PDB file of C-alpha atoms and ligand atoms in Angstrom:
ATOM      1  CA  UNK M   1      32.130 -19.733   4.859  1.00 78.00           C
ATOM      2  CA  UNK M   2      29.728 -19.799   1.962  1.00 83.00           C
ATOM      3  CA  UNK M   3      29.205 -17.271  -0.851  1.00 94.00           C
ATOM      4  CA  UNK M   4      25.486 -16.196   0.221  1.00 98.00           C
ATOM      5  CA  UNK M   5      22.908 -15.595  -2.491  1.00 98.00           C
ATOM      6  CA  UNK M   6      19.062 -14.552  -2.983  1.00 98.00           C
ATOM      7  CA  UNK M   7      16.810 -15.199  -5.565  1.00 98.00           C
ATOM      8  CA  UNK M   8      13.384 -13.918  -5.776  1.00 98.00           C
ATOM      9  CA  UNK M   9       9.981 -14.496  -8.009  1.00 98.00           C
ATOM     10  CA  UNK M  10       6.968 -12.960  -9.111  1.00 96.00           C
ATOM     11  CA  UNK M  11       4.571 -15.366 -10.088  1.00 93.00           C
ATOM     12  CA  UNK M  12       4.322 -17.597 -13.389  1.00 90.00           C
ATOM     13  CA  UNK M  13       1.273 -16.130 -14.177  1.00 82.00           C
ATOM     14  CA  UNK M  14       0.111 -12.366 -14.634  1.00 81.00           C
ATOM     15  CA  UNK M  15      -2.755 -11.160 -12.443  1.00 79.00           C
ATOM     16  CA  UNK M  16      -2.844  -7.303 -13.046  1.00 80.00           C
ATOM     17  CA  UNK M  17      -1.512  -4.918 -16.217  1.00 82.00           C
ATOM     18  CA  UNK M  18       2.005  -4.015 -15.520  1.00 89.00           C
ATOM     19  CA  UNK M  19       4.614  -3.782 -17.913  1.00 92.00           C
ATOM     20  CA  UNK M  20       7.694  -6.059 -18.210  1.00 92.00           C
ATOM     21  CA  UNK M  21      10.057  -3.605 -16.843  1.00 95.00           C
ATOM     22  CA  UNK M  22       7.677  -2.448 -13.579  1.00 95.00           C
ATOM     23  CA  UNK M  23       7.884  -6.030 -13.137  1.00 96.00           C
ATOM     24  CA  UNK M  24      11.452  -6.749 -13.184  1.00 96.00           C
ATOM     25  CA  UNK M  25      11.791  -3.391 -10.975  1.00 97.00           C
ATOM     26  CA  UNK M  26       9.816  -4.965  -8.700  1.00 97.00           C
ATOM     27  CA  UNK M  27      11.730  -8.481  -7.840  1.00 98.00           C
ATOM     28  CA  UNK M  28      14.888  -6.063  -8.029  1.00 98.00           C
ATOM     29  CA  UNK M  29      13.883  -4.301  -5.275  1.00 98.00           C
ATOM     30  CA  UNK M  30      13.066  -7.025  -3.360  1.00 98.00           C
ATOM     31  CA  UNK M  31      16.177  -8.979  -4.421  1.00 98.00           C
ATOM     32  CA  UNK M  32      18.206  -5.684  -3.049  1.00 98.00           C
ATOM     33  CA  UNK M  33      16.322  -5.598   0.159  1.00 98.00           C
ATOM     34  CA  UNK M  34      17.271  -9.596   0.840  1.00 98.00           C
ATOM     35  CA  UNK M  35      20.620  -9.362  -0.122  1.00 98.00           C
ATOM     36  CA  UNK M  36      21.360  -6.149   2.405  1.00 98.00           C
ATOM     37  CA  UNK M  37      20.177  -8.445   4.953  1.00 98.00           C
ATOM     38  CA  UNK M  38      22.533 -11.162   3.486  1.00 98.00           C
ATOM     39  CA  UNK M  39      25.536  -8.617   3.132  1.00 97.00           C
ATOM     40  CA  UNK M  40      25.366  -7.851   6.595  1.00 97.00           C
ATOM     41  CA  UNK M  41      25.837 -11.143   7.836  1.00 97.00           C
ATOM     42  CA  UNK M  42      22.189 -11.606   8.656  1.00 98.00           C
ATOM     43  CA  UNK M  43      20.332 -15.083   8.368  1.00 98.00           C
ATOM     44  CA  UNK M  44      18.625 -16.681   5.070  1.00 98.00           C
ATOM     45  CA  UNK M  45      15.461 -16.792   7.020  1.00 98.00           C
ATOM     46  CA  UNK M  46      15.515 -12.974   7.807  1.00 98.00           C
ATOM     47  CA  UNK M  47      16.717 -12.322   4.226  1.00 98.00           C
ATOM     48  CA  UNK M  48      13.895 -14.291   2.813  1.00 98.00           C
ATOM     49  CA  UNK M  49      11.303 -12.745   4.873  1.00 99.00           C
ATOM     50  CA  UNK M  50      12.541  -9.017   3.916  1.00 98.00           C
ATOM     51  CA  UNK M  51      12.401  -9.740   0.244  1.00 98.00           C
ATOM     52  CA  UNK M  52       8.756 -10.836   0.280  1.00 98.00           C
ATOM     53  CA  UNK M  53       7.884  -8.294   2.129  1.00 98.00           C
ATOM     54  CA  UNK M  54       8.839  -5.821  -0.373  1.00 98.00           C
ATOM     55  CA  UNK M  55       7.064  -7.890  -2.768  1.00 98.00           C
ATOM     56  CA  UNK M  56       4.010  -8.147  -0.773  1.00 98.00           C
ATOM     57  CA  UNK M  57       3.805  -4.309  -0.550  1.00 98.00           C
ATOM     58  CA  UNK M  58       3.942  -4.154  -4.276  1.00 97.00           C
ATOM     59  CA  UNK M  59       0.315  -4.278  -5.839  1.00 96.00           C
ATOM     60  CA  UNK M  60       1.941  -5.684  -8.980  1.00 95.00           C
ATOM     61  CA  UNK M  61       2.103  -8.701  -7.491  1.00 96.00           C
ATOM     62  CA  UNK M  62      -0.818 -11.582  -5.999  1.00 97.00           C
ATOM     63  CA  UNK M  63       0.599 -11.389  -2.306  1.00 98.00           C
ATOM     64  CA  UNK M  64      -0.331  -8.778   0.435  1.00 98.00           C
ATOM     65  CA  UNK M  65      -1.572  -5.591  -1.228  1.00 97.00           C
ATOM     66  CA  UNK M  66      -2.784  -6.446  -4.822  1.00 95.00           C
ATOM     67  CA  UNK M  67      -3.749  -9.857  -4.190  1.00 96.00           C
ATOM     68  CA  UNK M  68      -6.743 -11.500  -5.999  1.00 95.00           C
ATOM     69  CA  UNK M  69     -10.118 -11.261  -4.543  1.00 94.00           C
ATOM     70  CA  UNK M  70     -12.084 -14.442  -4.091  1.00 93.00           C
ATOM     71  CA  UNK M  71     -15.542 -15.044  -5.438  1.00 91.00           C
ATOM     72  CA  UNK M  72     -17.397 -12.999  -2.341  1.00 92.00           C
ATOM     73  CA  UNK M  73     -14.516 -10.146  -3.418  1.00 93.00           C
ATOM     74  CA  UNK M  74     -12.090 -10.586  -0.096  1.00 95.00           C
ATOM     75  CA  UNK M  75      -8.600 -11.110   0.203  1.00 97.00           C
ATOM     76  CA  UNK M  76      -7.438 -14.488   1.575  1.00 98.00           C
ATOM     77  CA  UNK M  77      -4.004 -14.974   1.755  1.00 98.00           C
ATOM     78  CA  UNK M  78      -1.688 -17.878   1.869  1.00 98.00           C
ATOM     79  CA  UNK M  79       2.131 -17.894   3.084  1.00 99.00           C
ATOM     80  CA  UNK M  80       4.938 -20.409   4.122  1.00 99.00           C
ATOM     81  CA  UNK M  81       8.299 -19.640   5.578  1.00 99.00           C
ATOM     82  CA  UNK M  82      10.744 -22.670   6.099  1.00 98.00           C
ATOM     83  CA  UNK M  83      14.209 -22.420   7.856  1.00 98.00           C
ATOM     84  CA  UNK M  84      16.586 -25.415   6.505  1.00 98.00           C
ATOM     85  CA  UNK M  85      18.749 -25.085   9.878  1.00 98.00           C
ATOM     86  CA  UNK M  86      16.187 -26.650  11.649  1.00 97.00           C
ATOM     87  CA  UNK M  87      14.086 -28.253   8.782  1.00 97.00           C
ATOM     88  CA  UNK M  88      10.968 -26.253  10.200  1.00 98.00           C
ATOM     89  CA  UNK M  89       8.663 -24.165   8.767  1.00 98.00           C
ATOM     90  CA  UNK M  90       5.434 -21.789  10.121  1.00 98.00           C
ATOM     91  CA  UNK M  91       2.685 -21.305   7.363  1.00 99.00           C
ATOM     92  CA  UNK M  92      -0.843 -19.568   7.383  1.00 99.00           C
ATOM     93  CA  UNK M  93      -3.741 -20.074   5.279  1.00 98.00           C
ATOM     94  CA  UNK M  94      -6.932 -18.639   3.786  1.00 98.00           C
ATOM     95  CA  UNK M  95      -6.322 -15.610   6.299  1.00 98.00           C
ATOM     96  CA  UNK M  96      -7.920 -12.201   5.563  1.00 98.00           C
ATOM     97  CA  UNK M  97      -6.938  -8.679   6.831  1.00 98.00           C
ATOM     98  CA  UNK M  98      -2.939  -9.278   6.847  1.00 98.00           C
ATOM     99  CA  UNK M  99      -0.626  -7.241   5.160  1.00 97.00           C
ATOM    100  CA  UNK M 100       2.692  -9.044   5.316  1.00 98.00           C
ATOM    101  CA  UNK M 101       1.351 -12.997   5.781  1.00 98.00           C
ATOM    102  CA  UNK M 102       5.230 -14.166   5.511  1.00 99.00           C
ATOM    103  CA  UNK M 103       5.775 -12.176   8.844  1.00 98.00           C
ATOM    104  CA  UNK M 104       2.730 -13.864  10.024  1.00 98.00           C
ATOM    105  CA  UNK M 105       3.855 -17.450   9.013  1.00 99.00           C
ATOM    106  CA  UNK M 106       7.109 -16.648  10.662  1.00 98.00           C
ATOM    107  CA  UNK M 107       5.474 -15.789  14.152  1.00 98.00           C
ATOM    108  CA  UNK M 108       3.592 -19.110  13.605  1.00 98.00           C
ATOM    109  CA  UNK M 109       7.183 -20.762  13.260  1.00 98.00           C
ATOM    110  CA  UNK M 110       8.760 -18.840  16.260  1.00 98.00           C
ATOM    111  CA  UNK M 111       6.109 -18.262  18.594  1.00 98.00           C
ATOM    112  CA  UNK M 112       3.513 -21.105  18.427  1.00 98.00           C
ATOM    113  CA  UNK M 113       3.256 -24.558  18.640  1.00 98.00           C
ATOM    114  CA  UNK M 114       2.055 -25.415  15.530  1.00 98.00           C
ATOM    115  CA  UNK M 115       2.760 -25.350  12.196  1.00 98.00           C
ATOM    116  CA  UNK M 116      -0.215 -24.027  10.272  1.00 98.00           C
ATOM    117  CA  UNK M 117      -2.663 -21.621  11.046  1.00 98.00           C
ATOM    118  CA  UNK M 118      -5.960 -21.316   8.796  1.00 98.00           C
ATOM    119  CA  UNK M 119      -8.640 -18.528   8.713  1.00 98.00           C
ATOM    120  CA  UNK M 120     -10.507 -16.747  11.640  1.00 98.00           C
ATOM    121  CA  UNK M 121      -7.912 -18.718  14.161  1.00 98.00           C
ATOM    122  CA  UNK M 122      -5.091 -17.289  11.828  1.00 98.00           C
ATOM    123  CA  UNK M 123      -6.638 -13.729  11.900  1.00 98.00           C
ATOM    124  CA  UNK M 124      -6.531 -14.037  15.765  1.00 98.00           C
ATOM    125  CA  UNK M 125      -3.298 -14.938  16.085  1.00 98.00           C
ATOM    126  CA  UNK M 126      -2.406 -12.075  13.966  1.00 98.00           C
ATOM    127  CA  UNK M 127      -4.581  -9.603  15.801  1.00 98.00           C
ATOM    128  CA  UNK M 128      -2.790 -10.331  18.895  1.00 98.00           C
ATOM    129  CA  UNK M 129       0.735  -9.464  17.254  1.00 98.00           C
ATOM    130  CA  UNK M 130      -0.753  -6.438  15.934  1.00 97.00           C
ATOM    131  CA  UNK M 131      -0.502  -7.595  12.232  1.00 98.00           C
ATOM    132  CA  UNK M 132      -3.985  -6.803  10.919  1.00 98.00           C
ATOM    133  CA  UNK M 133      -4.863  -4.397   8.751  1.00 98.00           C
ATOM    134  CA  UNK M 134      -8.229  -2.995   7.295  1.00 97.00           C
ATOM    135  CA  UNK M 135      -9.563  -5.125   4.193  1.00 96.00           C
ATOM    136  CA  UNK M 136      -9.491  -2.232   2.074  1.00 95.00           C
ATOM    137  CA  UNK M 137      -5.661  -1.893   2.604  1.00 96.00           C
ATOM    138  CA  UNK M 138      -5.120  -5.017   0.465  1.00 97.00           C
ATOM    139  CA  UNK M 139      -7.674  -4.295  -2.362  1.00 96.00           C
ATOM    140  CA  UNK M 140      -6.050  -3.180  -5.920  1.00 94.00           C
ATOM    141  CA  UNK M 141      -8.682  -0.874  -7.593  1.00 93.00           C
ATOM    142  CA  UNK M 142      -7.666  -2.375 -10.490  1.00 92.00           C
ATOM    143  CA  UNK M 143      -8.427  -5.618  -9.125  1.00 92.00           C
ATOM    144  CA  UNK M 144     -11.763  -4.598  -7.667  1.00 91.00           C
ATOM    145  CA  UNK M 145     -13.094  -2.907 -10.908  1.00 90.00           C
ATOM    146  CA  UNK M 146     -12.113  -6.303 -12.857  1.00 87.00           C
ATOM    147  CA  UNK M 147     -14.093  -7.885 -10.133  1.00 88.00           C
ATOM    148  CA  UNK M 148     -17.092  -5.762 -10.449  1.00 85.00           C
ATOM    149  CA  UNK M 149     -16.533  -5.780 -14.370  1.00 82.00           C
ATOM    150  CA  UNK M 150     -19.599  -7.721 -15.844  1.00 45.00           C
ATOM    151  CA  UNK M 151     -17.528 -10.486 -17.278  1.00 53.00           C
ATOM    152  CA  UNK M 152     -15.674 -11.327 -14.298  1.00 55.00           C
ATOM    153  CA  UNK M 153     -18.884 -10.889 -12.168  1.00 58.00           C
ATOM    154  CA  UNK M 154     -20.481 -13.224 -14.433  1.00 67.00           C
ATOM    155  CA  UNK M 155     -17.877 -15.852 -13.862  1.00 64.00           C
ATOM    156  CA  UNK M 156     -17.898 -15.260  -9.927  1.00 60.00           C
ATOM    157  CA  UNK M 157     -21.611 -15.777  -9.461  1.00 62.00           C
ATOM    158  CA  UNK M 158     -21.815 -18.726 -12.214  1.00 62.00           C
ATOM    159  CA  UNK M 159     -19.194 -20.385  -9.805  1.00 60.00           C
ATOM    160  CA  UNK M 160     -21.102 -19.446  -6.724  1.00 58.00           C
ATOM    161  CA  UNK M 161     -24.383 -20.538  -8.133  1.00 57.00           C
ATOM    162  CA  UNK M 162     -23.339 -24.117  -9.617  1.00 53.00           C
ATOM    163  CA  UNK M 163     -20.197 -25.848  -7.859  1.00 45.00           C
ATOM    164  CA  UNK M 164     -19.304 -27.361 -10.694  1.00 45.00           C
ATOM    165  CA  UNK M 165     -18.563 -24.175 -12.785  1.00 44.00           C
ATOM    166  CA  UNK M 166     -15.492 -22.051 -12.518  1.00 41.00           C
ATOM    167  CA  UNK M 167     -12.805 -23.475 -10.560  1.00 42.00           C
ATOM    168  CA  UNK M 168     -14.801 -26.049  -9.161  1.00 41.00           C
ATOM    169  CA  UNK M 169     -14.902 -27.512 -12.647  1.00 40.00           C
ATOM    170  CA  UNK M 170     -11.250 -27.920 -12.819  1.00 43.00           C
ATOM    171  CA  UNK M 171     -10.656 -31.565 -14.307  1.00 44.00           C
ATOM    172  CA  UNK M 172      -7.090 -33.328 -13.185  1.00 45.00           C
ATOM    173  CA  UNK M 173      -6.279 -32.962 -17.087  1.00 43.00           C
ATOM    174  CA  UNK M 174      -7.793 -29.252 -17.744  1.00 43.00           C
ATOM    175  CA  UNK M 175      -7.049 -27.160 -14.713  1.00 44.00           C
ATOM    176  CA  UNK M 176      -9.440 -24.203 -14.750  1.00 47.00           C
ATOM    177  CA  UNK M 177      -7.380 -21.406 -12.963  1.00 56.00           C
ATOM    178  CA  UNK M 178      -4.540 -19.777 -14.260  1.00 65.00           C
ATOM    179  CA  UNK M 179      -1.871 -19.039 -12.121  1.00 71.00           C
ATOM    180  CA  UNK M 180      -1.581 -15.082 -10.735  1.00 78.00           C
ATOM    181  CA  UNK M 181       1.517 -13.543  -9.148  1.00 93.00           C
ATOM    182  CA  UNK M 182       2.677 -15.149  -6.427  1.00 97.00           C
ATOM    183  CA  UNK M 183       5.975 -14.217  -5.035  1.00 98.00           C
ATOM    184  CA  UNK M 184       8.893 -15.923  -2.811  1.00 98.00           C
ATOM    185  CA  UNK M 185      12.447 -15.996  -2.229  1.00 98.00           C
ATOM    186  CA  UNK M 186      15.005 -18.675  -1.259  1.00 98.00           C
ATOM    187  CA  UNK M 187      18.494 -17.461   0.048  1.00 98.00           C
ATOM    188  CA  UNK M 188      21.893 -18.865   1.390  1.00 98.00           C
ATOM    189  CA  UNK M 189      23.553 -17.139   3.964  1.00 98.00           C
ATOM    190  CA  UNK M 190      27.202 -17.031   4.914  1.00 97.00           C
ATOM    191  CA  UNK M 191      27.084 -19.669   7.593  1.00 97.00           C
ATOM    192  CA  UNK M 192      25.459 -22.020   5.009  1.00 97.00           C
ATOM    193  CA  UNK M 193      22.024 -21.413   6.150  1.00 98.00           C
ATOM    194  CA  UNK M 194      19.366 -21.837   3.785  1.00 98.00           C
ATOM    195  CA  UNK M 195      15.735 -20.575   3.870  1.00 98.00           C
ATOM    196  CA  UNK M 196      12.501 -20.334   1.528  1.00 99.00           C
ATOM    197  CA  UNK M 197       9.403 -18.179   1.725  1.00 99.00           C
ATOM    198  CA  UNK M 198       6.157 -18.201  -0.676  1.00 98.00           C
ATOM    199  CA  UNK M 199       3.330 -15.897  -0.195  1.00 98.00           C
ATOM    200  CA  UNK M 200       0.361 -15.484  -2.154  1.00 98.00           C
ATOM    201  CA  UNK M 201      -3.364 -14.101  -2.916  1.00 97.00           C
ATOM    202  CA  UNK M 202      -4.187 -17.610  -4.548  1.00 97.00           C
ATOM    203  CA  UNK M 203      -6.066 -17.963  -7.491  1.00 94.00           C
ATOM    204  CA  UNK M 204      -8.670 -15.709  -9.090  1.00 90.00           C
ATOM    205  CA  UNK M 205     -12.043 -15.712  -8.176  1.00 89.00           C
ATOM    206  CA  UNK M 206     -11.369 -18.710  -5.998  1.00 93.00           C
ATOM    207  CA  UNK M 207     -13.579 -20.180  -3.695  1.00 94.00           C
ATOM    208  CA  UNK M 208     -13.687 -18.737  -0.114  1.00 96.00           C
ATOM    209  CA  UNK M 209     -11.750 -20.708   1.956  1.00 97.00           C
ATOM    210  CA  UNK M 210     -10.007 -22.278  -0.666  1.00 97.00           C
ATOM    211  CA  UNK M 211      -6.281 -22.925  -0.001  1.00 98.00           C
ATOM    212  CA  UNK M 212      -3.462 -23.817  -2.782  1.00 98.00           C
ATOM    213  CA  UNK M 213      -0.014 -25.052  -2.712  1.00 98.00           C
ATOM    214  CA  UNK M 214       1.937 -22.287  -1.070  1.00 98.00           C
ATOM    215  CA  UNK M 215       1.240 -22.692   2.343  1.00 98.00           C
ATOM    216  CA  UNK M 216       1.897 -26.538   2.242  1.00 98.00           C
ATOM    217  CA  UNK M 217       4.924 -27.683   2.970  1.00 98.00           C
ATOM    218  CA  UNK M 218       7.005 -29.647   0.139  1.00 98.00           C
ATOM    219  CA  UNK M 219       4.650 -28.163  -2.327  1.00 98.00           C
ATOM    220  CA  UNK M 220       4.834 -24.244  -1.963  1.00 98.00           C
ATOM    221  CA  UNK M 221       8.430 -24.500  -0.382  1.00 98.00           C
ATOM    222  CA  UNK M 222      10.998 -26.575   1.158  1.00 98.00           C
ATOM    223  CA  UNK M 223      14.423 -25.658   2.627  1.00 98.00           C
ATOM    224  CA  UNK M 224      16.703 -27.965   4.114  1.00 98.00           C
ATOM    225  CA  UNK M 225      20.644 -26.754   5.039  1.00 98.00           C
ATOM    226  CA  UNK M 226      23.183 -29.172   2.935  1.00 98.00           C
ATOM    227  CA  UNK M 227      20.624 -29.619   0.158  1.00 98.00           C
ATOM    228  CA  UNK M 228      18.651 -26.510  -1.033  1.00 98.00           C
ATOM    229  CA  UNK M 229      15.751 -24.346  -0.702  1.00 98.00           C
ATOM    230  CA  UNK M 230      12.461 -24.031  -3.364  1.00 99.00           C
ATOM    231  CA  UNK M 231      10.003 -21.675  -4.030  1.00 98.00           C
ATOM    232  CA  UNK M 232       6.836 -22.548  -6.401  1.00 98.00           C
ATOM    233  CA  UNK M 233       4.298 -20.712  -8.201  1.00 98.00           C
ATOM    234  CA  UNK M 234       1.331 -21.466 -10.445  1.00 97.00           C
ATOM    235  CA  UNK M 235      -1.610 -23.824 -10.419  1.00 96.00           C
ATOM    236  CA  UNK M 236      -1.950 -24.925  -6.715  1.00 97.00           C
ATOM    237  CA  UNK M 237      -4.078 -27.519  -7.509  1.00 97.00           C
ATOM    238  CA  UNK M 238      -1.326 -29.322  -9.802  1.00 97.00           C
ATOM    239  CA  UNK M 239       1.692 -28.084  -7.728  1.00 98.00           C
ATOM    240  CA  UNK M 240       0.167 -30.189  -4.626  1.00 98.00           C
ATOM    241  CA  UNK M 241      -0.378 -33.187  -6.551  1.00 98.00           C
ATOM    242  CA  UNK M 242       3.404 -33.611  -7.463  1.00 98.00           C
ATOM    243  CA  UNK M 243       4.597 -32.043  -3.745  1.00 98.00           C
ATOM    244  CA  UNK M 244       6.918 -29.495  -6.443  1.00 98.00           C
ATOM    245  CA  UNK M 245       9.234 -28.232  -3.972  1.00 98.00           C
ATOM    246  CA  UNK M 246       9.919 -31.597  -2.037  1.00 98.00           C
ATOM    247  CA  UNK M 247      10.785 -33.686  -5.306  1.00 98.00           C
ATOM    248  CA  UNK M 248      13.005 -31.002  -6.616  1.00 98.00           C
ATOM    249  CA  UNK M 249      14.782 -31.051  -3.194  1.00 98.00           C
ATOM    250  CA  UNK M 250      15.110 -35.146  -3.772  1.00 98.00           C
ATOM    251  CA  UNK M 251      16.475 -34.387  -7.098  1.00 98.00           C
ATOM    252  CA  UNK M 252      19.074 -32.116  -5.458  1.00 98.00           C
ATOM    253  CA  UNK M 253      19.835 -34.683  -2.897  1.00 98.00           C
ATOM    254  CA  UNK M 254      20.568 -37.088  -5.660  1.00 98.00           C
ATOM    255  CA  UNK M 255      23.122 -35.036  -6.852  1.00 97.00           C
ATOM    256  CA  UNK M 256      21.477 -32.969  -9.607  1.00 98.00           C
ATOM    257  CA  UNK M 257      22.433 -29.134 -10.087  1.00 97.00           C
ATOM    258  CA  UNK M 258      20.145 -26.339  -9.218  1.00 98.00           C
ATOM    259  CA  UNK M 259      18.858 -25.788 -12.858  1.00 98.00           C
ATOM    260  CA  UNK M 260      18.349 -29.175 -13.899  1.00 98.00           C
ATOM    261  CA  UNK M 261      16.412 -30.063 -10.646  1.00 98.00           C
ATOM    262  CA  UNK M 262      14.146 -27.172 -11.328  1.00 98.00           C
ATOM    263  CA  UNK M 263      13.621 -28.546 -14.962  1.00 98.00           C
ATOM    264  CA  UNK M 264      12.974 -31.902 -14.054  1.00 98.00           C
ATOM    265  CA  UNK M 265      10.462 -30.783 -11.464  1.00 98.00           C
ATOM    266  CA  UNK M 266       8.296 -28.458 -14.033  1.00 98.00           C
ATOM    267  CA  UNK M 267       8.492 -31.397 -16.467  1.00 98.00           C
ATOM    268  CA  UNK M 268       7.214 -33.824 -13.948  1.00 98.00           C
ATOM    269  CA  UNK M 269       4.322 -31.223 -13.080  1.00 98.00           C
ATOM    270  CA  UNK M 270       3.623 -30.609 -17.072  1.00 98.00           C
ATOM    271  CA  UNK M 271       3.540 -34.228 -17.575  1.00 98.00           C
ATOM    272  CA  UNK M 272       1.255 -35.645 -14.814  1.00 97.00           C
ATOM    273  CA  UNK M 273      -1.067 -32.573 -14.521  1.00 97.00           C
ATOM    274  CA  UNK M 274      -0.779 -30.424 -17.575  1.00 97.00           C
ATOM    275  CA  UNK M 275      -0.765 -27.424 -14.969  1.00 96.00           C
ATOM    276  CA  UNK M 276       1.208 -24.171 -15.242  1.00 96.00           C
ATOM    277  CA  UNK M 277       3.996 -23.626 -12.573  1.00 97.00           C
ATOM    278  CA  UNK M 278       7.288 -21.944 -12.082  1.00 98.00           C
ATOM    279  CA  UNK M 279      10.027 -22.657  -9.363  1.00 98.00           C
ATOM    280  CA  UNK M 280      13.446 -21.027  -8.305  1.00 98.00           C
ATOM    281  CA  UNK M 281      15.841 -23.011  -6.535  1.00 98.00           C
ATOM    282  CA  UNK M 282      19.454 -22.127  -4.544  1.00 98.00           C
ATOM    283  CA  UNK M 283      21.464 -25.218  -3.941  1.00 98.00           C
ATOM    284  CA  UNK M 284      23.922 -25.904  -0.701  1.00 97.00           C
ATOM    285  CA  UNK M 285      26.555 -24.741  -3.275  1.00 97.00           C
ATOM    286  CA  UNK M 286      24.698 -21.420  -3.984  1.00 97.00           C
ATOM    287  CA  UNK M 287      23.996 -22.386  -7.531  1.00 97.00           C
ATOM    288  CA  UNK M 288      20.316 -20.903  -8.564  1.00 98.00           C
ATOM    289  CA  UNK M 289      18.057 -22.763 -10.772  1.00 98.00           C
ATOM    290  CA  UNK M 290      15.069 -21.543 -12.626  1.00 98.00           C
ATOM    291  CA  UNK M 291      12.093 -22.837 -14.564  1.00 98.00           C
ATOM    292  CA  UNK M 292       8.525 -22.531 -15.620  1.00 98.00           C
ATOM    293  CA  UNK M 293       6.197 -23.717 -18.192  1.00 97.00           C
ATOM    294  CA  UNK M 294       4.348 -20.420 -18.717  1.00 95.00           C
ATOM    295  CA  UNK M 295       4.727 -17.162 -20.642  1.00 93.00           C
ATOM    296  CA  UNK M 296       7.385 -16.072 -17.715  1.00 93.00           C
ATOM    297  CA  UNK M 297       7.810 -15.831 -14.534  1.00 96.00           C
ATOM    298  CA  UNK M 298       9.972 -12.375 -13.066  1.00 97.00           C
ATOM    299  CA  UNK M 299      13.321 -13.199 -11.122  1.00 98.00           C
ATOM    300  CA  UNK M 300      15.812 -11.604  -9.428  1.00 98.00           C
ATOM    301  CA  UNK M 301      18.992 -12.631  -7.639  1.00 98.00           C
ATOM    302  CA  UNK M 302      21.972 -11.280  -6.353  1.00 98.00           C
ATOM    303  CA  UNK M 303      25.561 -12.800  -5.137  1.00 97.00           C
ATOM    304  CA  UNK M 304      28.750 -10.746  -3.894  1.00 95.00           C
ATOM    305  CA  UNK M 305      29.942 -10.421  -7.487  1.00 93.00           C
ATOM    306  CA  UNK M 306      27.197 -10.202  -9.700  1.00 95.00           C
ATOM    307  CA  UNK M 307      23.288 -10.013 -10.081  1.00 97.00           C
ATOM    308  CA  UNK M 308      20.433 -10.443 -12.558  1.00 97.00           C
ATOM    309  CA  UNK M 309      16.897 -10.442 -13.496  1.00 98.00           C
ATOM    310  CA  UNK M 310      14.642 -11.269 -16.035  1.00 97.00           C
ATOM    311  CA  UNK M 311      11.086 -12.402 -16.743  1.00 95.00           C
TER     312      UNK M 311
HETATM  313  N1  LIG T 401       0.396 -21.202  -6.160  1.00 61.13           N
HETATM  314  C1  LIG T 401      -0.668 -20.091  -6.209  1.00 61.13           C
HETATM  315  C2  LIG T 401      -2.052 -20.735  -5.483  1.00 61.13           C
HETATM  316  O1  LIG T 401      -2.406 -21.708  -6.527  1.00 61.13           O
HETATM  317  C3  LIG T 401      -1.380 -19.328  -7.512  1.00 61.13           C
HETATM  318  C4  LIG T 401       0.194 -18.568  -8.098  1.00 61.13           C
HETATM  319  O2  LIG T 401       1.424 -18.886  -8.066  1.00 61.13           O
HETATM  320  O3  LIG T 401       0.232 -17.574  -8.628  1.00 61.13           O
HETATM  321  O4  LIG T 401      -2.743 -20.120  -4.831  1.00 61.13           O
END
């Protein structure tokens, strides 16, 4: 019997005003919900989905309700869930009008012959399962006001008019987009099952159709029983260049502990891309690791004996 553990994160960046204690309370609620699943003998896969749904409902995070708006003022979501027992995943990308993209990703894993669905096709798949909501339900008033704000609107329109401006002007040495508040969870259950989940609205004023690292297997998440699970947040265009989650899994397989593997992954990303990111890791022994190269990343974890949270 393994000692179960859950670890959740908010984003390596900040996309909306809220206090540190509000953010910590948000990740603690998610960790508590995920923990309940594990404590009742549930699977790591169910636990990471349940925890991520709580964060998708909390508008202080950039996922589900409260997601960043794209250039057109719309929410488009990316999410992935990975089951370490099967080494298999489901993911959705650039999908609008879905409140719980993580559950849609779970449906892709369980109910489709595919692994990653995007855009209108993903929305149609969601509608068949009753998972769509009106767009307005996802839009946070503060983010909408900021989108309308002349400074933001100027940025958005400049980027729309000139594809070399704004996000599209990011060079490899100097990424333009700052990370938001992507959410995720990793867990180990009492049967030794491991899982990871990541869900996001992406980056501020992103180009419509832009897909970040979050739904890309090995970048936004990775999970294999006997090795560990990883969920990433940060500048997606940088994270994808180093396949951050999979790279950390390699470190675990090579015998590094979860903390060292997380730190090595972030160090490599910083050195190669200069991008900003954060990761959470749980290894097969139930050890947890956290690393980020930004001002902070809200996290919360829980085991039978102990729990903790911070930024
Ligand atoms: N990784 C996300 C993306 O690039 C953003 C974030 O983590 O806040 O879409």
